[in-house]
């Protein structure tokens, strides 16, 4: 929903549907345990579940017996499965069980009650070769898109991570002259999955082609009077806001189609797999 802001004569986003949940401390404490993207997704799923089963007060919901909670959840999951929304059902189980676990409420599913999702993407994914990556970069058109493709491949980072890069991470290596390889320190704040590997950070690098594309992109931003301070996001939308993973996915698919690849078989994580494939083929330790 979009709302008109009369004072500034512009459109602003309406409050998120789950805002009502944040009035309850039992929800706020749980939600704050997650990074904002996961928190946003889980709150939406909890909102849809509560609205569907008629829960208006999460604190009263937590006072129900485990069997009553399970009955409500299984009924909701069955409705989702009947509508063919298996992925939403599977994600709802994760969100609700996380909420219950936070409040020390155990809930177990019998075998026939579990939601099973068959992941089919691996069967038709296409990991681009080095030549195909360069072809994608060549036809990208927009300086940002070319730099994005090369940086995803040469660094091998996850899409959530690259959306958090700042200009200060690369600009000292681009001006006055390009120096490469460009070292990038990836922290657990940028890549939230690092905590699962007991790592605080790791280093990755960018080679000359990505550095050259990044400098061209920053020069393009300067000509359009976009902010290029150290702490500003590196990859931004036309509204100079950080790119979201969903937008990066659209860019990768659009560029893949222009390069002659089937966009259904290519998405951002496959550039990370291409990075791994290239490293494994290299004559190095």
PDB file of C-alpha atoms in Angstrom:
ATOM      1  CA  UNK A   1       0.000   0.000   0.000  1.00  0.00           C
ATOM      2  CA  UNK A   2       1.323   3.473  -0.911  1.00  0.00           C
ATOM      3  CA  UNK A   3       0.287   6.599   0.992  1.00  0.00           C
ATOM      4  CA  UNK A   4       0.529  10.187  -0.216  1.00  0.00           C
ATOM      5  CA  UNK A   5       2.505  12.502   2.088  1.00  0.00           C
ATOM      6  CA  UNK A   6       0.771  15.869   1.607  1.00  0.00           C
ATOM      7  CA  UNK A   7       3.456  17.892   3.376  1.00  0.00           C
ATOM      8  CA  UNK A   8       6.302  16.869   1.071  1.00  0.00           C
ATOM      9  CA  UNK A   9       4.187  16.018  -2.012  1.00  0.00           C
ATOM     10  CA  UNK A  10       5.651  12.564  -2.360  1.00  0.00           C
ATOM     11  CA  UNK A  11       4.659   8.943  -1.824  1.00  0.00           C
ATOM     12  CA  UNK A  12       5.786   7.097   1.279  1.00  0.00           C
ATOM     13  CA  UNK A  13       5.414   3.473   2.287  1.00  0.00           C
ATOM     14  CA  UNK A  14       2.572   2.523   4.629  1.00  0.00           C
ATOM     15  CA  UNK A  15       3.383   0.855   7.980  1.00  0.00           C
ATOM     16  CA  UNK A  16       4.127  -2.839   7.693  1.00  0.00           C
ATOM     17  CA  UNK A  17       1.240  -5.198   8.358  1.00  0.00           C
ATOM     18  CA  UNK A  18       2.985  -6.803  11.336  1.00  0.00           C
ATOM     19  CA  UNK A  19       3.533  -3.539  13.271  1.00  0.00           C
ATOM     20  CA  UNK A  20       0.761  -4.463  15.718  1.00  0.00           C
ATOM     21  CA  UNK A  21       2.820  -7.439  16.889  1.00  0.00           C
ATOM     22  CA  UNK A  22       5.630  -5.190  18.100  1.00  0.00           C
ATOM     23  CA  UNK A  23       3.370  -3.767  20.808  1.00  0.00           C
ATOM     24  CA  UNK A  24       3.931  -7.018  22.686  1.00  0.00           C
ATOM     25  CA  UNK A  25       7.180  -7.557  24.562  1.00  0.00           C
ATOM     26  CA  UNK A  26       7.085 -11.305  23.958  1.00  0.00           C
ATOM     27  CA  UNK A  27       7.339 -10.626  20.200  1.00  0.00           C
ATOM     28  CA  UNK A  28       9.863  -7.765  20.388  1.00  0.00           C
ATOM     29  CA  UNK A  29      12.334  -9.746  22.483  1.00  0.00           C
ATOM     30  CA  UNK A  30      12.189 -12.692  20.077  1.00  0.00           C
ATOM     31  CA  UNK A  31      12.394 -10.588  16.904  1.00  0.00           C
ATOM     32  CA  UNK A  32      15.464  -8.666  18.109  1.00  0.00           C
ATOM     33  CA  UNK A  33      17.469 -11.906  18.064  1.00  0.00           C
ATOM     34  CA  UNK A  34      17.544 -11.865  14.249  1.00  0.00           C
ATOM     35  CA  UNK A  35      19.124  -9.607  11.590  1.00  0.00           C
ATOM     36  CA  UNK A  36      16.590  -7.265  10.060  1.00  0.00           C
ATOM     37  CA  UNK A  37      15.892  -9.260   6.877  1.00  0.00           C
ATOM     38  CA  UNK A  38      15.113 -12.483   8.760  1.00  0.00           C
ATOM     39  CA  UNK A  39      13.210 -10.503  11.387  1.00  0.00           C
ATOM     40  CA  UNK A  40      11.072  -8.884   8.696  1.00  0.00           C
ATOM     41  CA  UNK A  41      10.257 -12.236   7.072  1.00  0.00           C
ATOM     42  CA  UNK A  42       9.470 -13.997  10.374  1.00  0.00           C
ATOM     43  CA  UNK A  43       7.243 -11.173  11.612  1.00  0.00           C
ATOM     44  CA  UNK A  44       5.215 -11.278   8.405  1.00  0.00           C
ATOM     45  CA  UNK A  45       4.777 -15.052   8.711  1.00  0.00           C
ATOM     46  CA  UNK A  46       3.760 -14.762  12.366  1.00  0.00           C
ATOM     47  CA  UNK A  47       1.299 -11.998  11.429  1.00  0.00           C
ATOM     48  CA  UNK A  48      -0.351 -14.121   8.720  1.00  0.00           C
ATOM     49  CA  UNK A  49      -0.572 -17.115  11.062  1.00  0.00           C
ATOM     50  CA  UNK A  50      -2.112 -15.152  13.946  1.00  0.00           C
ATOM     51  CA  UNK A  51      -4.601 -13.364  11.698  1.00  0.00           C
ATOM     52  CA  UNK A  52      -5.651 -16.645  10.080  1.00  0.00           C
ATOM     53  CA  UNK A  53      -6.303 -18.458  13.374  1.00  0.00           C
ATOM     54  CA  UNK A  54      -7.839 -15.450  15.137  1.00  0.00           C
ATOM     55  CA  UNK A  55      -5.062 -14.641  17.619  1.00  0.00           C
ATOM     56  CA  UNK A  56      -5.179 -10.988  18.688  1.00  0.00           C
ATOM     57  CA  UNK A  57      -2.866 -11.210  21.690  1.00  0.00           C
ATOM     58  CA  UNK A  58       0.398 -13.217  21.349  1.00  0.00           C
ATOM     59  CA  UNK A  59       0.804 -13.277  25.133  1.00  0.00           C
ATOM     60  CA  UNK A  60      -2.502 -15.116  25.525  1.00  0.00           C
ATOM     61  CA  UNK A  61      -1.463 -17.442  22.685  1.00  0.00           C
ATOM     62  CA  UNK A  62       1.640 -18.427  24.643  1.00  0.00           C
ATOM     63  CA  UNK A  63      -0.545 -19.352  27.632  1.00  0.00           C
ATOM     64  CA  UNK A  64      -2.318 -22.033  25.599  1.00  0.00           C
ATOM     65  CA  UNK A  65      -1.268 -25.640  26.129  1.00  0.00           C
ATOM     66  CA  UNK A  66       1.249 -27.114  23.634  1.00  0.00           C
ATOM     67  CA  UNK A  67      -1.451 -29.378  22.229  1.00  0.00           C
ATOM     68  CA  UNK A  68      -3.787 -26.413  21.598  1.00  0.00           C
ATOM     69  CA  UNK A  69      -0.981 -24.457  19.924  1.00  0.00           C
ATOM     70  CA  UNK A  70      -0.099 -27.424  17.768  1.00  0.00           C
ATOM     71  CA  UNK A  71      -3.739 -27.888  16.742  1.00  0.00           C
ATOM     72  CA  UNK A  72      -3.943 -24.263  15.548  1.00  0.00           C
ATOM     73  CA  UNK A  73      -0.628 -24.512  13.697  1.00  0.00           C
ATOM     74  CA  UNK A  74      -1.365 -27.844  11.996  1.00  0.00           C
ATOM     75  CA  UNK A  75      -4.781 -26.573  10.861  1.00  0.00           C
ATOM     76  CA  UNK A  76      -3.186 -23.483   9.322  1.00  0.00           C
ATOM     77  CA  UNK A  77      -0.449 -25.540   7.638  1.00  0.00           C
ATOM     78  CA  UNK A  78      -3.022 -27.904   6.165  1.00  0.00           C
ATOM     79  CA  UNK A  79      -4.853 -24.949   4.604  1.00  0.00           C
ATOM     80  CA  UNK A  80      -1.616 -23.691   3.082  1.00  0.00           C
ATOM     81  CA  UNK A  81      -0.776 -27.143   1.725  1.00  0.00           C
ATOM     82  CA  UNK A  82      -4.255 -27.471   0.226  1.00  0.00           C
ATOM     83  CA  UNK A  83      -3.635 -24.170  -1.611  1.00  0.00           C
ATOM     84  CA  UNK A  84      -0.282 -25.459  -2.905  1.00  0.00           C
ATOM     85  CA  UNK A  85       1.713 -22.974  -0.770  1.00  0.00           C
ATOM     86  CA  UNK A  86       4.271 -25.479   0.471  1.00  0.00           C
ATOM     87  CA  UNK A  87       7.174 -23.054   0.734  1.00  0.00           C
ATOM     88  CA  UNK A  88       5.117 -20.603   2.792  1.00  0.00           C
ATOM     89  CA  UNK A  89       4.003 -23.487   5.021  1.00  0.00           C
ATOM     90  CA  UNK A  90       7.598 -24.641   5.490  1.00  0.00           C
ATOM     91  CA  UNK A  91       8.779 -21.112   6.342  1.00  0.00           C
ATOM     92  CA  UNK A  92       5.836 -20.638   8.718  1.00  0.00           C
ATOM     93  CA  UNK A  93       6.902 -23.732  10.654  1.00  0.00           C
ATOM     94  CA  UNK A  94      10.393 -22.247  11.060  1.00  0.00           C
ATOM     95  CA  UNK A  95       9.068 -18.873  12.224  1.00  0.00           C
ATOM     96  CA  UNK A  96       6.455 -20.181  14.664  1.00  0.00           C
ATOM     97  CA  UNK A  97       8.740 -22.860  16.118  1.00  0.00           C
ATOM     98  CA  UNK A  98      11.431 -20.209  16.590  1.00  0.00           C
ATOM     99  CA  UNK A  99       8.936 -18.000  18.444  1.00  0.00           C
ATOM    100  CA  UNK A 100       7.826 -20.905  20.642  1.00  0.00           C
ATOM    101  CA  UNK A 101      11.382 -22.109  21.330  1.00  0.00           C
ATOM    102  CA  UNK A 102      12.349 -18.599  22.452  1.00  0.00           C
ATOM    103  CA  UNK A 103       9.608 -18.885  25.079  1.00  0.00           C
ATOM    104  CA  UNK A 104      10.552 -22.469  26.068  1.00  0.00           C
ATOM    105  CA  UNK A 105       7.459 -24.059  24.572  1.00  0.00           C
ATOM    106  CA  UNK A 106       8.320 -27.391  22.931  1.00  0.00           C
ATOM    107  CA  UNK A 107       6.261 -28.580  19.982  1.00  0.00           C
ATOM    108  CA  UNK A 108       6.876 -31.773  18.044  1.00  0.00           C
ATOM    109  CA  UNK A 109       5.364 -32.941  14.757  1.00  0.00           C
ATOM    110  CA  UNK A 110       4.541 -36.502  13.839  1.00  0.00           C
ATOM    111  CA  UNK A 111       5.927 -37.781  10.581  1.00  0.00           C
ATOM    112  CA  UNK A 112       2.707 -37.281   8.599  1.00  0.00           C
ATOM    113  CA  UNK A 113       2.282 -33.746   9.986  1.00  0.00           C
ATOM    114  CA  UNK A 114       5.616 -32.420   8.728  1.00  0.00           C
ATOM    115  CA  UNK A 115       5.816 -30.071   5.767  1.00  0.00           C
ATOM    116  CA  UNK A 116       8.062 -31.444   3.037  1.00  0.00           C
ATOM    117  CA  UNK A 117       9.364 -29.217   0.275  1.00  0.00           C
ATOM    118  CA  UNK A 118      11.161 -30.706  -2.714  1.00  0.00           C
ATOM    119  CA  UNK A 119      13.789 -28.293  -3.968  1.00  0.00           C
ATOM    120  CA  UNK A 120      13.961 -28.591  -7.747  1.00  0.00           C
ATOM    121  CA  UNK A 121      16.311 -25.739  -8.614  1.00  0.00           C
ATOM    122  CA  UNK A 122      19.477 -27.858  -8.487  1.00  0.00           C
ATOM    123  CA  UNK A 123      18.121 -30.020 -11.297  1.00  0.00           C
ATOM    124  CA  UNK A 124      18.086 -27.150 -13.787  1.00  0.00           C
ATOM    125  CA  UNK A 125      20.627 -24.669 -12.417  1.00  0.00           C
ATOM    126  CA  UNK A 126      23.396 -23.532 -14.759  1.00  0.00           C
ATOM    127  CA  UNK A 127      26.672 -22.464 -13.147  1.00  0.00           C
ATOM    128  CA  UNK A 128      28.141 -19.921 -15.600  1.00  0.00           C
ATOM    129  CA  UNK A 129      31.638 -20.481 -16.930  1.00  0.00           C
ATOM    130  CA  UNK A 130      34.293 -17.756 -16.841  1.00  0.00           C
ATOM    131  CA  UNK A 131      33.568 -16.911 -20.475  1.00  0.00           C
ATOM    132  CA  UNK A 132      29.839 -16.627 -19.766  1.00  0.00           C
ATOM    133  CA  UNK A 133      30.481 -14.345 -16.780  1.00  0.00           C
ATOM    134  CA  UNK A 134      32.505 -11.997 -18.993  1.00  0.00           C
ATOM    135  CA  UNK A 135      29.770 -12.144 -21.640  1.00  0.00           C
ATOM    136  CA  UNK A 136      27.218 -11.115 -18.992  1.00  0.00           C
ATOM    137  CA  UNK A 137      29.434  -8.235 -17.904  1.00  0.00           C
ATOM    138  CA  UNK A 138      29.913  -7.082 -21.507  1.00  0.00           C
ATOM    139  CA  UNK A 139      26.176  -6.884 -22.241  1.00  0.00           C
ATOM    140  CA  UNK A 140      25.162  -5.480 -18.828  1.00  0.00           C
ATOM    141  CA  UNK A 141      24.885  -1.956 -20.221  1.00  0.00           C
ATOM    142  CA  UNK A 142      24.534  -0.028 -16.955  1.00  0.00           C
ATOM    143  CA  UNK A 143      27.908   0.648 -15.211  1.00  0.00           C
ATOM    144  CA  UNK A 144      26.411  -0.532 -11.917  1.00  0.00           C
ATOM    145  CA  UNK A 145      25.200  -3.828 -13.361  1.00  0.00           C
ATOM    146  CA  UNK A 146      28.557  -4.571 -14.988  1.00  0.00           C
ATOM    147  CA  UNK A 147      30.399  -3.882 -11.718  1.00  0.00           C
ATOM    148  CA  UNK A 148      27.863  -5.932  -9.754  1.00  0.00           C
ATOM    149  CA  UNK A 149      28.248  -9.023 -11.961  1.00  0.00           C
ATOM    150  CA  UNK A 150      32.048  -8.925 -11.812  1.00  0.00           C
ATOM    151  CA  UNK A 151      32.124  -8.283  -8.050  1.00  0.00           C
ATOM    152  CA  UNK A 152      29.721 -11.141  -7.291  1.00  0.00           C
ATOM    153  CA  UNK A 153      31.908 -13.507  -9.280  1.00  0.00           C
ATOM    154  CA  UNK A 154      35.396 -12.324  -8.298  1.00  0.00           C
ATOM    155  CA  UNK A 155      34.629 -12.005  -4.568  1.00  0.00           C
ATOM    156  CA  UNK A 156      32.347 -15.029  -4.202  1.00  0.00           C
ATOM    157  CA  UNK A 157      30.274 -13.343  -1.475  1.00  0.00           C
ATOM    158  CA  UNK A 158      26.594 -13.958  -0.799  1.00  0.00           C
ATOM    159  CA  UNK A 159      24.049 -11.578  -2.263  1.00  0.00           C
ATOM    160  CA  UNK A 160      23.029 -10.290   1.195  1.00  0.00           C
ATOM    161  CA  UNK A 161      26.662  -9.389   1.836  1.00  0.00           C
ATOM    162  CA  UNK A 162      27.297  -7.436  -1.362  1.00  0.00           C
ATOM    163  CA  UNK A 163      24.209  -5.307  -0.665  1.00  0.00           C
ATOM    164  CA  UNK A 164      25.992  -4.065   2.488  1.00  0.00           C
ATOM    165  CA  UNK A 165      29.256  -3.016   0.839  1.00  0.00           C
ATOM    166  CA  UNK A 166      30.219   0.623   1.262  1.00  0.00           C
ATOM    167  CA  UNK A 167      32.230   2.914  -1.008  1.00  0.00           C
ATOM    168  CA  UNK A 168      34.988   3.120   1.604  1.00  0.00           C
ATOM    169  CA  UNK A 169      35.714  -0.591   1.197  1.00  0.00           C
ATOM    170  CA  UNK A 170      37.022  -0.118  -2.338  1.00  0.00           C
ATOM    171  CA  UNK A 171      37.702   3.576  -3.075  1.00  0.00           C
ATOM    172  CA  UNK A 172      41.207   3.722  -1.459  1.00  0.00           C
ATOM    173  CA  UNK A 173      42.263   1.089  -3.984  1.00  0.00           C
ATOM    174  CA  UNK A 174      40.723   2.851  -6.971  1.00  0.00           C
ATOM    175  CA  UNK A 175      42.077   6.380  -6.544  1.00  0.00           C
ATOM    176  CA  UNK A 176      44.187   8.024  -7.784  1.00  0.00           C
ATOM    177  CA  UNK A 177      45.172   4.876  -9.714  1.00  0.00           C
ATOM    178  CA  UNK A 178      43.785   1.367  -9.557  1.00  0.00           C
ATOM    179  CA  UNK A 179      45.746  -1.004  -7.331  1.00  0.00           C
ATOM    180  CA  UNK A 180      44.823  -4.669  -7.327  1.00  0.00           C
ATOM    181  CA  UNK A 181      43.977  -7.155  -6.005  1.00  0.00           C
ATOM    182  CA  UNK A 182      41.552  -5.223  -3.784  1.00  0.00           C
ATOM    183  CA  UNK A 183      41.303  -6.902  -0.345  1.00  0.00           C
ATOM    184  CA  UNK A 184      37.843  -7.006   1.217  1.00  0.00           C
ATOM    185  CA  UNK A 185      37.339  -7.805   4.892  1.00  0.00           C
ATOM    186  CA  UNK A 186      33.947  -9.511   5.244  1.00  0.00           C
ATOM    187  CA  UNK A 187      32.683  -9.357   8.831  1.00  0.00           C
ATOM    188  CA  UNK A 188      29.857 -11.180  10.565  1.00  0.00           C
ATOM    189  CA  UNK A 189      27.795  -7.969  10.371  1.00  0.00           C
ATOM    190  CA  UNK A 190      27.977  -8.168   6.581  1.00  0.00           C
ATOM    191  CA  UNK A 191      27.638 -11.939   6.242  1.00  0.00           C
ATOM    192  CA  UNK A 192      25.357 -13.141   9.031  1.00  0.00           C
ATOM    193  CA  UNK A 193      26.072 -16.817   8.265  1.00  0.00           C
ATOM    194  CA  UNK A 194      29.650 -16.472   9.533  1.00  0.00           C
ATOM    195  CA  UNK A 195      28.525 -17.076  13.109  1.00  0.00           C
ATOM    196  CA  UNK A 196      27.572 -20.606  12.091  1.00  0.00           C
ATOM    197  CA  UNK A 197      31.207 -21.245  11.123  1.00  0.00           C
ATOM    198  CA  UNK A 198      32.650 -19.692  14.329  1.00  0.00           C
ATOM    199  CA  UNK A 199      34.303 -16.949  12.269  1.00  0.00           C
ATOM    200  CA  UNK A 200      34.399 -13.213  12.996  1.00  0.00           C
ATOM    201  CA  UNK A 201      35.586 -12.307   9.491  1.00  0.00           C
ATOM    202  CA  UNK A 202      37.310 -13.505   6.339  1.00  0.00           C
ATOM    203  CA  UNK A 203      39.130 -11.858   3.454  1.00  0.00           C
ATOM    204  CA  UNK A 204      38.287 -12.044  -0.209  1.00  0.00           C
ATOM    205  CA  UNK A 205      39.598 -10.076  -3.188  1.00  0.00           C
ATOM    206  CA  UNK A 206      38.676  -8.310  -6.419  1.00  0.00           C
ATOM    207  CA  UNK A 207      40.854  -8.426  -9.539  1.00  0.00           C
ATOM    208  CA  UNK A 208      41.490  -5.775 -12.184  1.00  0.00           C
ATOM    209  CA  UNK A 209      38.326  -6.176 -14.246  1.00  0.00           C
ATOM    210  CA  UNK A 210      36.046  -5.683 -11.216  1.00  0.00           C
ATOM    211  CA  UNK A 211      38.196  -2.776  -9.988  1.00  0.00           C
ATOM    212  CA  UNK A 212      38.009  -1.113 -13.393  1.00  0.00           C
ATOM    213  CA  UNK A 213      34.220  -1.581 -13.530  1.00  0.00           C
ATOM    214  CA  UNK A 214      33.826  -0.204  -9.999  1.00  0.00           C
ATOM    215  CA  UNK A 215      35.827   2.925 -10.816  1.00  0.00           C
ATOM    216  CA  UNK A 216      33.749   3.516 -13.954  1.00  0.00           C
ATOM    217  CA  UNK A 217      30.588   3.093 -11.865  1.00  0.00           C
ATOM    218  CA  UNK A 218      31.758   5.569  -9.203  1.00  0.00           C
ATOM    219  CA  UNK A 219      32.694   8.103 -11.883  1.00  0.00           C
ATOM    220  CA  UNK A 220      29.210   7.652 -13.351  1.00  0.00           C
ATOM    221  CA  UNK A 221      27.711   8.380  -9.933  1.00  0.00           C
ATOM    222  CA  UNK A 222      29.843  11.496  -9.516  1.00  0.00           C
ATOM    223  CA  UNK A 223      28.663  12.890 -12.866  1.00  0.00           C
ATOM    224  CA  UNK A 224      25.089  12.548 -11.622  1.00  0.00           C
ATOM    225  CA  UNK A 225      25.861  14.257  -8.304  1.00  0.00           C
ATOM    226  CA  UNK A 226      25.173  11.100  -6.311  1.00  0.00           C
ATOM    227  CA  UNK A 227      26.778  10.982  -2.843  1.00  0.00           C
ATOM    228  CA  UNK A 228      30.077   9.091  -2.891  1.00  0.00           C
ATOM    229  CA  UNK A 229      31.279   9.451   0.703  1.00  0.00           C
ATOM    230  CA  UNK A 230      33.099   6.541   2.372  1.00  0.00           C
ATOM    231  CA  UNK A 231      30.117   5.409   4.442  1.00  0.00           C
ATOM    232  CA  UNK A 232      27.603   5.462   1.571  1.00  0.00           C
ATOM    233  CA  UNK A 233      26.331   2.174   0.070  1.00  0.00           C
ATOM    234  CA  UNK A 234      28.314   1.005  -2.935  1.00  0.00           C
ATOM    235  CA  UNK A 235      25.528  -0.527  -5.009  1.00  0.00           C
ATOM    236  CA  UNK A 236      22.395   1.621  -5.013  1.00  0.00           C
ATOM    237  CA  UNK A 237      19.078   1.958  -6.811  1.00  0.00           C
ATOM    238  CA  UNK A 238      18.073   4.991  -8.854  1.00  0.00           C
ATOM    239  CA  UNK A 239      16.749   6.466  -5.604  1.00  0.00           C
ATOM    240  CA  UNK A 240      20.285   6.141  -4.140  1.00  0.00           C
ATOM    241  CA  UNK A 241      19.148   3.491  -1.659  1.00  0.00           C
ATOM    242  CA  UNK A 242      21.057   0.220  -1.076  1.00  0.00           C
ATOM    243  CA  UNK A 243      20.093  -2.508  -3.510  1.00  0.00           C
ATOM    244  CA  UNK A 244      17.952  -5.266  -2.049  1.00  0.00           C
ATOM    245  CA  UNK A 245      18.744  -8.946  -2.770  1.00  0.00           C
ATOM    246  CA  UNK A 246      15.536  -9.252  -4.806  1.00  0.00           C
ATOM    247  CA  UNK A 247      16.707  -6.405  -7.076  1.00  0.00           C
ATOM    248  CA  UNK A 248      20.136  -8.022  -7.489  1.00  0.00           C
ATOM    249  CA  UNK A 249      18.360 -11.223  -8.513  1.00  0.00           C
ATOM    250  CA  UNK A 250      16.376  -9.326 -11.177  1.00  0.00           C
ATOM    251  CA  UNK A 251      19.559  -7.709 -12.498  1.00  0.00           C
ATOM    252  CA  UNK A 252      21.413 -11.046 -12.743  1.00  0.00           C
ATOM    253  CA  UNK A 253      18.517 -12.702 -14.563  1.00  0.00           C
ATOM    254  CA  UNK A 254      18.080  -9.778 -16.970  1.00  0.00           C
ATOM    255  CA  UNK A 255      21.790  -9.691 -17.806  1.00  0.00           C
ATOM    256  CA  UNK A 256      21.899 -13.498 -18.192  1.00  0.00           C
ATOM    257  CA  UNK A 257      19.070 -13.309 -20.735  1.00  0.00           C
ATOM    258  CA  UNK A 258      20.906 -10.591 -22.684  1.00  0.00           C
ATOM    259  CA  UNK A 259      24.001 -12.828 -22.743  1.00  0.00           C
ATOM    260  CA  UNK A 260      22.003 -15.676 -24.298  1.00  0.00           C
ATOM    261  CA  UNK A 261      21.546 -17.762 -21.139  1.00  0.00           C
ATOM    262  CA  UNK A 262      18.219 -19.068 -19.900  1.00  0.00           C
ATOM    263  CA  UNK A 263      17.277 -16.695 -17.016  1.00  0.00           C
ATOM    264  CA  UNK A 264      15.349 -19.495 -15.321  1.00  0.00           C
ATOM    265  CA  UNK A 265      18.622 -21.351 -14.756  1.00  0.00           C
ATOM    266  CA  UNK A 266      20.735 -18.453 -13.442  1.00  0.00           C
ATOM    267  CA  UNK A 267      20.458 -16.495 -10.169  1.00  0.00           C
ATOM    268  CA  UNK A 268      22.961 -14.639  -7.922  1.00  0.00           C
ATOM    269  CA  UNK A 269      24.066 -17.606  -5.800  1.00  0.00           C
ATOM    270  CA  UNK A 270      25.263 -19.372  -8.955  1.00  0.00           C
ATOM    271  CA  UNK A 271      27.882 -16.627  -9.420  1.00  0.00           C
ATOM    272  CA  UNK A 272      29.167 -17.684  -6.001  1.00  0.00           C
ATOM    273  CA  UNK A 273      29.275 -21.264  -7.276  1.00  0.00           C
ATOM    274  CA  UNK A 274      31.077 -20.021 -10.401  1.00  0.00           C
ATOM    275  CA  UNK A 275      33.672 -18.404  -8.097  1.00  0.00           C
ATOM    276  CA  UNK A 276      34.169 -21.762  -6.352  1.00  0.00           C
ATOM    277  CA  UNK A 277      34.354 -23.568  -9.691  1.00  0.00           C
ATOM    278  CA  UNK A 278      37.027 -21.157 -10.966  1.00  0.00           C
ATOM    279  CA  UNK A 279      39.098 -21.485  -7.780  1.00  0.00           C
ATOM    280  CA  UNK A 280      38.970 -25.271  -7.880  1.00  0.00           C
ATOM    281  CA  UNK A 281      40.195 -25.250 -11.490  1.00  0.00           C
ATOM    282  CA  UNK A 282      43.131 -22.914 -10.673  1.00  0.00           C
ATOM    283  CA  UNK A 283      46.677 -24.171 -10.125  1.00  0.00           C
ATOM    284  CA  UNK A 284      46.939 -22.963  -6.552  1.00  0.00           C
ATOM    285  CA  UNK A 285      46.744 -24.231  -2.979  1.00  0.00           C
TER     286      UNK A 285
END
